[in-house]
XYZ file of C-alpha atoms in Angstrom:
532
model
C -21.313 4.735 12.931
C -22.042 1.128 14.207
C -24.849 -0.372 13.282
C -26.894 -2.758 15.714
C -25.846 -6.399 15.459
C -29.326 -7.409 14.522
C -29.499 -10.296 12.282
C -30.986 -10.119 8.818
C -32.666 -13.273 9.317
C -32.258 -16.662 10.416
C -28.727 -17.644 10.111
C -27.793 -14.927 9.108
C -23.993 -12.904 9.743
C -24.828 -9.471 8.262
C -26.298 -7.027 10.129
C -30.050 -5.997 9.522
C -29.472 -2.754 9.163
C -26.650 -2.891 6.384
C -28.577 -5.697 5.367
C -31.872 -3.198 4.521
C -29.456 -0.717 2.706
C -27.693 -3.152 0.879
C -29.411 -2.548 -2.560
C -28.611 0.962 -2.376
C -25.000 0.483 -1.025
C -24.497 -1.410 -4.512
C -25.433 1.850 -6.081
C -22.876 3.738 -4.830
C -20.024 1.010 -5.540
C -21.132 0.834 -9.016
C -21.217 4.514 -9.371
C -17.596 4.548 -7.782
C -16.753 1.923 -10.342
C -18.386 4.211 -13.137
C -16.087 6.879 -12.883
C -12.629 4.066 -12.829
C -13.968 2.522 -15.835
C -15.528 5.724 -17.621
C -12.612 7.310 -17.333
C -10.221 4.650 -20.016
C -13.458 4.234 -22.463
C -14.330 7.909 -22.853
C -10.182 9.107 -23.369
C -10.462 6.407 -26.248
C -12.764 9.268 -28.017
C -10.848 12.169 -27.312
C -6.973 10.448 -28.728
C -7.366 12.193 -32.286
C -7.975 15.447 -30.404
C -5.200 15.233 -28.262
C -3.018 14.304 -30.794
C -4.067 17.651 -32.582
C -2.232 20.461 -32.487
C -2.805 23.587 -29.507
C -4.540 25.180 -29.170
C -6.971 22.587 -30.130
C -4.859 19.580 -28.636
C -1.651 18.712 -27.523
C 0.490 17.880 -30.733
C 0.397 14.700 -28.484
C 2.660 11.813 -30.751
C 1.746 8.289 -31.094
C 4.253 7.637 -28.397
C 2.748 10.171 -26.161
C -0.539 8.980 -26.689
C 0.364 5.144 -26.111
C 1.831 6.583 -22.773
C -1.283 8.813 -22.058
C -3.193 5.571 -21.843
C -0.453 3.049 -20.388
C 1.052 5.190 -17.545
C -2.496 4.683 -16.138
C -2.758 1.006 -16.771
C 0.985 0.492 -15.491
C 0.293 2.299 -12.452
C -3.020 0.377 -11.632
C -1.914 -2.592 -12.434
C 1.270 -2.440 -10.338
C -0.879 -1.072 -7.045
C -3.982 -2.779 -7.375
C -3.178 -5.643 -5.323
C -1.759 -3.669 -2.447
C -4.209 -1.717 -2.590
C -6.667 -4.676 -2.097
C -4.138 -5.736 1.161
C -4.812 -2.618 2.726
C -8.599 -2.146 2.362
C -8.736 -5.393 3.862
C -6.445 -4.192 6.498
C -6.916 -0.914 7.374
C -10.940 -0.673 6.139
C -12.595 -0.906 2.527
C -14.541 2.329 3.224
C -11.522 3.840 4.157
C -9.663 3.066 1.385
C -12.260 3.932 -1.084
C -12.778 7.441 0.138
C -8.746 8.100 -0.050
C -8.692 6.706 -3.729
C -11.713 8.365 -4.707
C -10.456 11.701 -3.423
C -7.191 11.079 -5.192
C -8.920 10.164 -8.434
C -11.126 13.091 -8.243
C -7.257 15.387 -8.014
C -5.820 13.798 -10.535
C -8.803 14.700 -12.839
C -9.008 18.109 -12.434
C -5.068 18.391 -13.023
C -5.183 16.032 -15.753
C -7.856 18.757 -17.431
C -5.683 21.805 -17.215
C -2.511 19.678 -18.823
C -0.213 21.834 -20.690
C 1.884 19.494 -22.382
C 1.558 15.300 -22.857
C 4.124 14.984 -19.998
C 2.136 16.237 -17.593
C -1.119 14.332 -19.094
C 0.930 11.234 -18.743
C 1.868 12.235 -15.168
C -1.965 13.225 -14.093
C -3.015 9.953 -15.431
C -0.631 8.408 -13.533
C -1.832 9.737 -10.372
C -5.377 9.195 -11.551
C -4.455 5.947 -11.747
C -3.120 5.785 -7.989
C -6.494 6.734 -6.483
C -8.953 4.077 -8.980
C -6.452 1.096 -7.700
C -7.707 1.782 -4.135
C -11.297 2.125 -5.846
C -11.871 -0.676 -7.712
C -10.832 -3.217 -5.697
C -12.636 -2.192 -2.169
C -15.919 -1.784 -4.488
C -16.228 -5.736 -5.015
C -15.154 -6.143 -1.584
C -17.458 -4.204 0.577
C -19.963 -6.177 -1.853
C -19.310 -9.364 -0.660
C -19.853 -8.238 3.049
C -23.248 -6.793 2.657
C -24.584 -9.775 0.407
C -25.713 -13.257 1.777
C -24.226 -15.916 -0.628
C -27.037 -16.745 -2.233
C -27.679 -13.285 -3.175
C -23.743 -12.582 -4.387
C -24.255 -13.711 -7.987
C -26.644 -11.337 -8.775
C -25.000 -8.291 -6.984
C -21.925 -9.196 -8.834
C -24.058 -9.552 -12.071
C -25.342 -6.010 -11.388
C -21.736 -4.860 -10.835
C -20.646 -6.195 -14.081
C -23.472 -4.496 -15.316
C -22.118 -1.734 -14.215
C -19.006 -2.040 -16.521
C -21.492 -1.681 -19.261
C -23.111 1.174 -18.684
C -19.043 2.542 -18.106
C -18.586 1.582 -21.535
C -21.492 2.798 -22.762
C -21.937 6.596 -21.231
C -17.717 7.095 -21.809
C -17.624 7.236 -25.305
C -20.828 9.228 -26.048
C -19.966 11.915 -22.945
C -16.704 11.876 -24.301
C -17.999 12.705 -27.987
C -20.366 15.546 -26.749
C -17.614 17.197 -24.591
C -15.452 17.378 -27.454
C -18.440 18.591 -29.909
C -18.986 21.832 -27.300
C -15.516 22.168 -25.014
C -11.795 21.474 -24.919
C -10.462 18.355 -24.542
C -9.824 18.770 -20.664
C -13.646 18.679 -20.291
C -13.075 14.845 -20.288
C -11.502 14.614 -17.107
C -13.112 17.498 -15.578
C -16.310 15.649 -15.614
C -15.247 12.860 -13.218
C -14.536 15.707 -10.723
C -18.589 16.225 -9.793
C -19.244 11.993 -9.971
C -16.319 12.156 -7.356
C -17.841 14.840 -4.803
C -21.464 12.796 -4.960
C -20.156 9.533 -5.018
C -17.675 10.836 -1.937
C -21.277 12.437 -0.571
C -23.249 8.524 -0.664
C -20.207 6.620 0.493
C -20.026 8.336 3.944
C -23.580 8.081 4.487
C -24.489 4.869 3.588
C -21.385 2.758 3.029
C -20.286 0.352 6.391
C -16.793 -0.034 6.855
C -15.397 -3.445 6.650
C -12.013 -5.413 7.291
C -9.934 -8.726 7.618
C -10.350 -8.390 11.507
C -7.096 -10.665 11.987
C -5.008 -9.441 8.952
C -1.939 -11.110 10.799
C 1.595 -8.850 10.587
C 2.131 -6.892 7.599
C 4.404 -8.313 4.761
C 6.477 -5.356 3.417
C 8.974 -7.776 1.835
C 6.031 -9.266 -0.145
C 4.758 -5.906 -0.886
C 7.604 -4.695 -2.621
C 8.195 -7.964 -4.983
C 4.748 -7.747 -6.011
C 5.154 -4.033 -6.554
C 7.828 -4.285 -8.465
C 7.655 -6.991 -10.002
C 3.806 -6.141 -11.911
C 5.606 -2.841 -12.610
C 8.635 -4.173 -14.494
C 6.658 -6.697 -16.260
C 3.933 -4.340 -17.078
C 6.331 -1.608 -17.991
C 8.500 -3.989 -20.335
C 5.113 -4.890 -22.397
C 4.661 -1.294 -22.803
C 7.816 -0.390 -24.136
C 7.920 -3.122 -26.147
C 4.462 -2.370 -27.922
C 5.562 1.464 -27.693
C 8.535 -0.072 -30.161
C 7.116 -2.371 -32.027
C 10.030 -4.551 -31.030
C 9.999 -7.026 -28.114
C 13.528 -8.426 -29.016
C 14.955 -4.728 -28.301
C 17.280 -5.758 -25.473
C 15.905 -3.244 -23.157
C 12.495 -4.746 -23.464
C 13.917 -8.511 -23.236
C 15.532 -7.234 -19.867
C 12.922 -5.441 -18.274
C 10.256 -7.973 -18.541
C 12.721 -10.916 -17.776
C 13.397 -8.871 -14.975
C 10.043 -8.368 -13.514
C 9.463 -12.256 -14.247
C 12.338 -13.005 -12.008
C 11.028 -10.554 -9.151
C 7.596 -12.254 -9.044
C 9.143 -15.553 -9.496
C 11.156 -14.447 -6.075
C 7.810 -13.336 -4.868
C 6.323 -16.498 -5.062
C 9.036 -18.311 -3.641
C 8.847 -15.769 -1.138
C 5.268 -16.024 0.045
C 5.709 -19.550 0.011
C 7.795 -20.277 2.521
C 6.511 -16.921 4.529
C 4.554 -17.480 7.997
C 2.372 -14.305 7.545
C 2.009 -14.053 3.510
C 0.570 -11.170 1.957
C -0.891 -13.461 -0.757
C -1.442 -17.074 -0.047
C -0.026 -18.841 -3.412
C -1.598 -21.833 -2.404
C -5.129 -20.692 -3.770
C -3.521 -20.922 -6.837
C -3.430 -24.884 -6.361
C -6.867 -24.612 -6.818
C -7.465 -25.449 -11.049
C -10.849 -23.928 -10.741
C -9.985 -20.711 -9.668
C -6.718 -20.414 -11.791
C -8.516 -21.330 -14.860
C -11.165 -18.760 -13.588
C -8.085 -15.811 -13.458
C -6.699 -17.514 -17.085
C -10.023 -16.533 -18.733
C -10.606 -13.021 -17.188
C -6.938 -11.994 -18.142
C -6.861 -13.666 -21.712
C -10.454 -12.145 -22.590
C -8.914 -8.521 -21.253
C -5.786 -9.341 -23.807
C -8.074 -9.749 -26.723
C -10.622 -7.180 -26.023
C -8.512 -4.576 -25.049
C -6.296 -4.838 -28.275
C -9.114 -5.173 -30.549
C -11.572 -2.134 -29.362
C -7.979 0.007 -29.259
C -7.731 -0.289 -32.840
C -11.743 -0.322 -33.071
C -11.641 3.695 -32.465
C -8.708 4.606 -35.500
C -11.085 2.100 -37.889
C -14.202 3.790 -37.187
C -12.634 8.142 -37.143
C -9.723 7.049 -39.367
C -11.175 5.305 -42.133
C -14.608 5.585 -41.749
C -14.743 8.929 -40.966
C -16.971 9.024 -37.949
C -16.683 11.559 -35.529
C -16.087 11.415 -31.780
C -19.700 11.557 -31.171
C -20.606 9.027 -33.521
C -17.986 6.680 -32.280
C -19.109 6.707 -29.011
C -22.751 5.870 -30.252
C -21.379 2.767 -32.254
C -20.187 1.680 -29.328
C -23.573 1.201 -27.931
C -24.387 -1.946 -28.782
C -21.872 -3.413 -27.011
C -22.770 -1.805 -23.587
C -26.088 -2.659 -24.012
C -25.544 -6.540 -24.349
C -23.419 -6.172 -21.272
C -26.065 -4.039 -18.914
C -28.720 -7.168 -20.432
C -27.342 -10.071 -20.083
C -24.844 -9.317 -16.900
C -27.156 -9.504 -14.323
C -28.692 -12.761 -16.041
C -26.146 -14.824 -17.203
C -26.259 -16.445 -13.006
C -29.410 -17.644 -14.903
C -27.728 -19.887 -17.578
C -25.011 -20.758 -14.798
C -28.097 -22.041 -13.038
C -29.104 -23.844 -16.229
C -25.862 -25.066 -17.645
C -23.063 -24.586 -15.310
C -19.968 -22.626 -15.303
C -17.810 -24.701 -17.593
C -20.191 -24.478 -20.394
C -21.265 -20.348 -20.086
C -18.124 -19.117 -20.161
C -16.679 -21.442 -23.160
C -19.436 -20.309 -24.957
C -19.116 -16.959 -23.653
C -15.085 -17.026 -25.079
C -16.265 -18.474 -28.488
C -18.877 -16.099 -29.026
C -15.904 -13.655 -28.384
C -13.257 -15.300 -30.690
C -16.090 -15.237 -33.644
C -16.456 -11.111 -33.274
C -13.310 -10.751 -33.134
C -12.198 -13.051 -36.301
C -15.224 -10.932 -37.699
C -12.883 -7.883 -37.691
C -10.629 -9.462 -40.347
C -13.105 -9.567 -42.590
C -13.954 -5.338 -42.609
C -13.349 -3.270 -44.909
C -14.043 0.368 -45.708
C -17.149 0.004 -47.201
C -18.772 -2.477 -44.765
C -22.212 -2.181 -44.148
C -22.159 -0.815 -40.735
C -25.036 -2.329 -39.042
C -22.679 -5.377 -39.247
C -20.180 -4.261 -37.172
C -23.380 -3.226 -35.169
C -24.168 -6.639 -34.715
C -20.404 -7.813 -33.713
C -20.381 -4.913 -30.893
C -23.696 -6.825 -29.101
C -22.667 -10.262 -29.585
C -18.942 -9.122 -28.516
C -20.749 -7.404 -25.559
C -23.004 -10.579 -24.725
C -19.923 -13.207 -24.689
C -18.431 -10.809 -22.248
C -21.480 -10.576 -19.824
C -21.274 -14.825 -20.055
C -17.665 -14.396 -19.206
C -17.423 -12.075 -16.533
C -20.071 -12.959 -14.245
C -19.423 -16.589 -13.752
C -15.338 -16.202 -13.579
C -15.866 -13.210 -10.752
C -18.354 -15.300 -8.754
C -15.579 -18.547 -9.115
C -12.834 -16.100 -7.710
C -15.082 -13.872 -4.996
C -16.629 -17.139 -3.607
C -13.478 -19.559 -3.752
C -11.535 -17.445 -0.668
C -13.186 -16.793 2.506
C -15.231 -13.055 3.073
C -12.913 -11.674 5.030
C -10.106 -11.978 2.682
C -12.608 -10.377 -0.270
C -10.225 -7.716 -0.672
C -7.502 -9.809 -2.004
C -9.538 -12.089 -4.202
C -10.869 -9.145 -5.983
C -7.920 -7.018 -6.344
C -6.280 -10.728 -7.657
C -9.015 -10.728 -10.371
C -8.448 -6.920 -11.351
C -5.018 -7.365 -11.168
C -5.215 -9.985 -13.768
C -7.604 -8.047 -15.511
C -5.522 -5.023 -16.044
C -2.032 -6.846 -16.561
C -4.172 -8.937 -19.549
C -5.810 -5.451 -20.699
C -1.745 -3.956 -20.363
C -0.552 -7.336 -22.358
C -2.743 -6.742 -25.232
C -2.497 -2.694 -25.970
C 0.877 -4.034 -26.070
C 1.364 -7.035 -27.702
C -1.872 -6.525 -30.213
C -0.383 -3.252 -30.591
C 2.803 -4.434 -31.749
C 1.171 -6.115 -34.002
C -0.851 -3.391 -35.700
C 2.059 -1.257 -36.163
C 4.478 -3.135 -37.199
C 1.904 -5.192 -39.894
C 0.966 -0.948 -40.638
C 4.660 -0.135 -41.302
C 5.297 -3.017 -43.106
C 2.375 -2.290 -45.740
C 2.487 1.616 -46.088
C 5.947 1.742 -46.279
C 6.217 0.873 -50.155
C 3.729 3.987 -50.737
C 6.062 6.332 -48.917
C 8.929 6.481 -51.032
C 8.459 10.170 -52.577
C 8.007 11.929 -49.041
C 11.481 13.071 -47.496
C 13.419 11.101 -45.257
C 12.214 12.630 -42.250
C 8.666 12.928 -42.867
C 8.674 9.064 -43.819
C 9.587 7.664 -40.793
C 7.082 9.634 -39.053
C 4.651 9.245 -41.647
C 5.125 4.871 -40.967
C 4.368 5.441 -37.319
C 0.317 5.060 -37.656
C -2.431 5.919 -39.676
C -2.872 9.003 -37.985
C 0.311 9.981 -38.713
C 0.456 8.906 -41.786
C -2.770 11.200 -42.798
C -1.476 14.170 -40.393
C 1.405 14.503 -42.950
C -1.238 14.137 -46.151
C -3.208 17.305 -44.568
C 0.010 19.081 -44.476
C 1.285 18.003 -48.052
C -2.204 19.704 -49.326
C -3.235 18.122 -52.755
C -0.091 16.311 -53.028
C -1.073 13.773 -50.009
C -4.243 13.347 -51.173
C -2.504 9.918 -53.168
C -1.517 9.221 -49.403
C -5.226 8.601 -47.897
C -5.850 5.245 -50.154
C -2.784 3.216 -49.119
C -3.017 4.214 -45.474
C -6.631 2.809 -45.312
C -5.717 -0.065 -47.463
C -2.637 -0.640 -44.689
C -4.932 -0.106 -42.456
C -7.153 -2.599 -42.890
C -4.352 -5.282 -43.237
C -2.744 -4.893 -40.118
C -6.532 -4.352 -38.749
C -7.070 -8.229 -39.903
C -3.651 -9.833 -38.764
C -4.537 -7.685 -35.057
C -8.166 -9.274 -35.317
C -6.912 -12.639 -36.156
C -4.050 -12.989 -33.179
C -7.052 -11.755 -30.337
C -9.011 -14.702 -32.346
C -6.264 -17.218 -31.257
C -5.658 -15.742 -27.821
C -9.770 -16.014 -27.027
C -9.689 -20.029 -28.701
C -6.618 -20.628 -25.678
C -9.049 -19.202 -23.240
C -11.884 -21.481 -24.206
C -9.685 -24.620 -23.874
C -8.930 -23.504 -20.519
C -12.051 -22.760 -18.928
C -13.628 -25.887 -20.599
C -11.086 -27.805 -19.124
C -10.786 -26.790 -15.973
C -14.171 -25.083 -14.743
C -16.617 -26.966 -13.363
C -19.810 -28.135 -15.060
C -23.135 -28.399 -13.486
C -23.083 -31.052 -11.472
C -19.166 -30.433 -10.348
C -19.775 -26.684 -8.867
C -17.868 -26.538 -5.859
C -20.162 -25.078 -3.611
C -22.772 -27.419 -3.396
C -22.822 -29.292 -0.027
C -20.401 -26.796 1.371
C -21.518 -24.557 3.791
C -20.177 -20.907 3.796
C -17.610 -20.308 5.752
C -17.694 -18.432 8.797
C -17.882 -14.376 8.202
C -15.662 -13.345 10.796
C -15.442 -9.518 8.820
C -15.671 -7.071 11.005
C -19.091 -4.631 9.562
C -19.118 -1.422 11.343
């Protein structure tokens, strides 16, 4: 459908009649960007379950359930910035309506699993369809908004994350309380056929309407490259070991791909990604802090989940409703924090916004088992506020520093970065854990055969999988697997700490203050995006 090319007022490039709509056209992105986001935050409940034997679960392993939860982030990450090329290319709406339909098959396969392999391979293809989703979302935002009405539409859309966060976990917990454990992808499958429903009736399609000739060469490296990297990281957290030579050569490999990519696009006449933004310290430092708050995050509320069911004893259900604090703090103060931008400027809302961060997160190495838990309460809403201060200013830096028509790219850059951050800290953070784990329960497990102790040093779960099965015997088990626990809980909690203080130095280095924002006394540039 084409829509007149009536203005929406004076000076205005969007048309009025996607203009009138456009408040409802941000419902339906955000509820396309529920079901991407929903769909990592409420498997986070169901891991113990899957890990439990069938008929109940799986028998999934530790390894099977790292992979159950990478093979989606290594698949996203490695397509999301293609993905972003072709919506700008070929149409956003286009693009989102394949991915979602894709999404919404994966789903329903992913629910009928038999085995963890083909969990990790439905994920996989889950995966597939969100990285054509969640890009095109932010992008068909930025060509219904006017500028001065962007920050709070992308405020809203962060929002959005929040309420992601905050309806996983607690759908997730009442699933499992009343159905299998396939119920948790099974539920995206009717969000899918609604959200497919909206999208053709009110979403207009949008493009890059001189995309220049297409870069398969570029493509590929990028491809490749994200997938190596992310892939190495992976294994090497899946080990525990990221001197194993297999891991040093897989992610040196994927470094040398990009690096080729670079050097590639560089000296290419019609790049797929022009490295040159990149020159630009403001929206570099911008990427820096979305992908180092990802690393810490993501690493930190992974081994949230085991301290709340393992050694608090919480169940799925109650989990999920722990959790809320930290949604709501996002769905508050995401739409407002343009407000303190306003106020203060970029540099200084998103330092604070990372230091508030780095204090929850050093606040984890102080738990232990008996910790009062309207404390950790308190951590999940300030950890959810310094995130609303963080990514609302960095996404307006990226969306705004490229030109409209090339919104496609600059947001699948920033969830790119995102999700390779969120891939580097599963990993690297949960290295950490495990090895600081082994390392302190592996003194207790001396009495337990040979073969049961190795599996028994994998994880906590493991560890108190073998105690059920011992009977009364394991019961001496329980105490040193909390107490190890808790340790490598504090060393995890401590390294996201550091890697939160490096993203604070960068952003207050390199973002601009108040008086230095780079869009005042610059006119926007010229939409040229084709709205149909």
């Amino acid at each position: 459908m084409t829509t007149p090319a009536v203005q929406a007022g004076p000076g205005s490039r969007i048309p009025e009649a996607v203009h009138r709509r456009r408040w409802a056209i941000l419902g339906v992105l955000m509820l396309s960007l529920l079901i991407v986001v929903l769909d990592n935050s409420i498997l986070n409940v169901a891991i113990k379950t899957i890990s439990t034997p069938a008929p109940t679960g799986l028998g999934a392993t530790q390894s099977e359930l790292e992979w159950a939860i990478n093979s989606y982030t290594l698949v996203f990450a490695g397509l999301l910035f293609t993905a972003g090329l072709l919506g700008d290319r070929v149409g956003r709406k286009k693009v989102l309506l394949g991915g979602l339909v894709v999404f919404g098959a994966g789903s329903a396969l992913a629910a009928e699993s038999g085995s963890p392999a083909q969990l990790i391979a439905f994920r996989a293809l889950m995966a597939l369809g969100a990285a054509f989703v969640m890009p095109a979302t932010l992008a068909v935002l930025m060509n219904v908004f006017e500028r001065e009405e962007q920050p709070k539409a992308i405020g809203i859309w962060a929002g959005g994350v929040g309420l992601a966060i905050a309806i996983g976990p607690i759908t997730g917990g009442l699933l499992l309380d009343h159905f299998w454990w396939g119920s948790v992808f099974l539920i995206n499958v009717p969000i899918v056929i609604v959200a497919l429903a909206l999208m053709v009736w009110l979403v207009p399609d949008s493009r890059d309407p001189s995309p220049g000739r297409v870069d398969p060469v570029g493509v590929v490296l990028s491809v490749v490259g994200l997938v190596l990297l992310v892939y190495g990281i992976i294994k090497g957290g899946e080990l525990a070991d990221f001197t194993d030579p297999a891991v040093l050569a897989t992610i040196a490999a994927g470094l040398v791909v990009l690096a080729a990519f670079v050097v590639f696009e560089k000296r290419s006449d019609h790049p797929s990604l022009d490295v040159t933004y990149f020159k630009n310290k403001v929206f570099s430092a911008a990427m820096s802090a979305i992908a180092l708050v990802f690393f810490a995050l993501m690493g930190v509320t992974f081994f949230a989940v085991f301290y709340t069911q393992s050694v608090r004893g919480y169940s799925p259900l109650q989990s999920g409703l722990l959790m809320l604090p930290l949604a709501a703090a996002q769905m508050i103060f995401a739409p407002r924090a343009r407000l303190l931008v306003d106020r203060f400027g970029n540099k200084a809302t998103t330092t604070a916004g990372l230091v508030v961060i780095a204090a929850t997160l050093a606040a984890f190495a102080g738990f232990e088992a008996d910790t009062p838990i309207w404390v950790l309460e308190v951590v999940f809403f300030l950890m959810g506020t310094g995130m609303a201060h963080i990514m609302t200013p960095t996404s307006v830096v990226i969306m705004q520093a490229l030109p409209r028509e090339k919104a496609g790219s600059a947001s699948a850059l920033s969830n790119t970065f995102r999700q390779v951050g969120g891939a580097l800290g599963i990993a690297v953070l949960g290295s950490v854990l495990s090895t600081a784990y082994r390392n302190g329960i592996d003194g207790k497990l001396g009495l337990l055969p040979p073969g049961l102790r190795d599996k028994a040093g994998e994880s906590i779960e493991a560890t108190l999988g073998v105690a059920t099965r011992l009977g009364p015997q394991g019961k001496a088990l329980v105490t040193p697997a909390n107490d190890a626990f808790l340790h490598a809980m504090h060393v995890t909690a401590l390294c996201g700490t550091g890697v939160a203080l490096i993203g604070a130095v960068v952003v207050a280095l390199y973002l601009p203050g108040k008086t230095a924002s780079p869009q005042k006394g610059k006119e926007e540039p010229e939409l040229v995006a084709a709205v149909e």
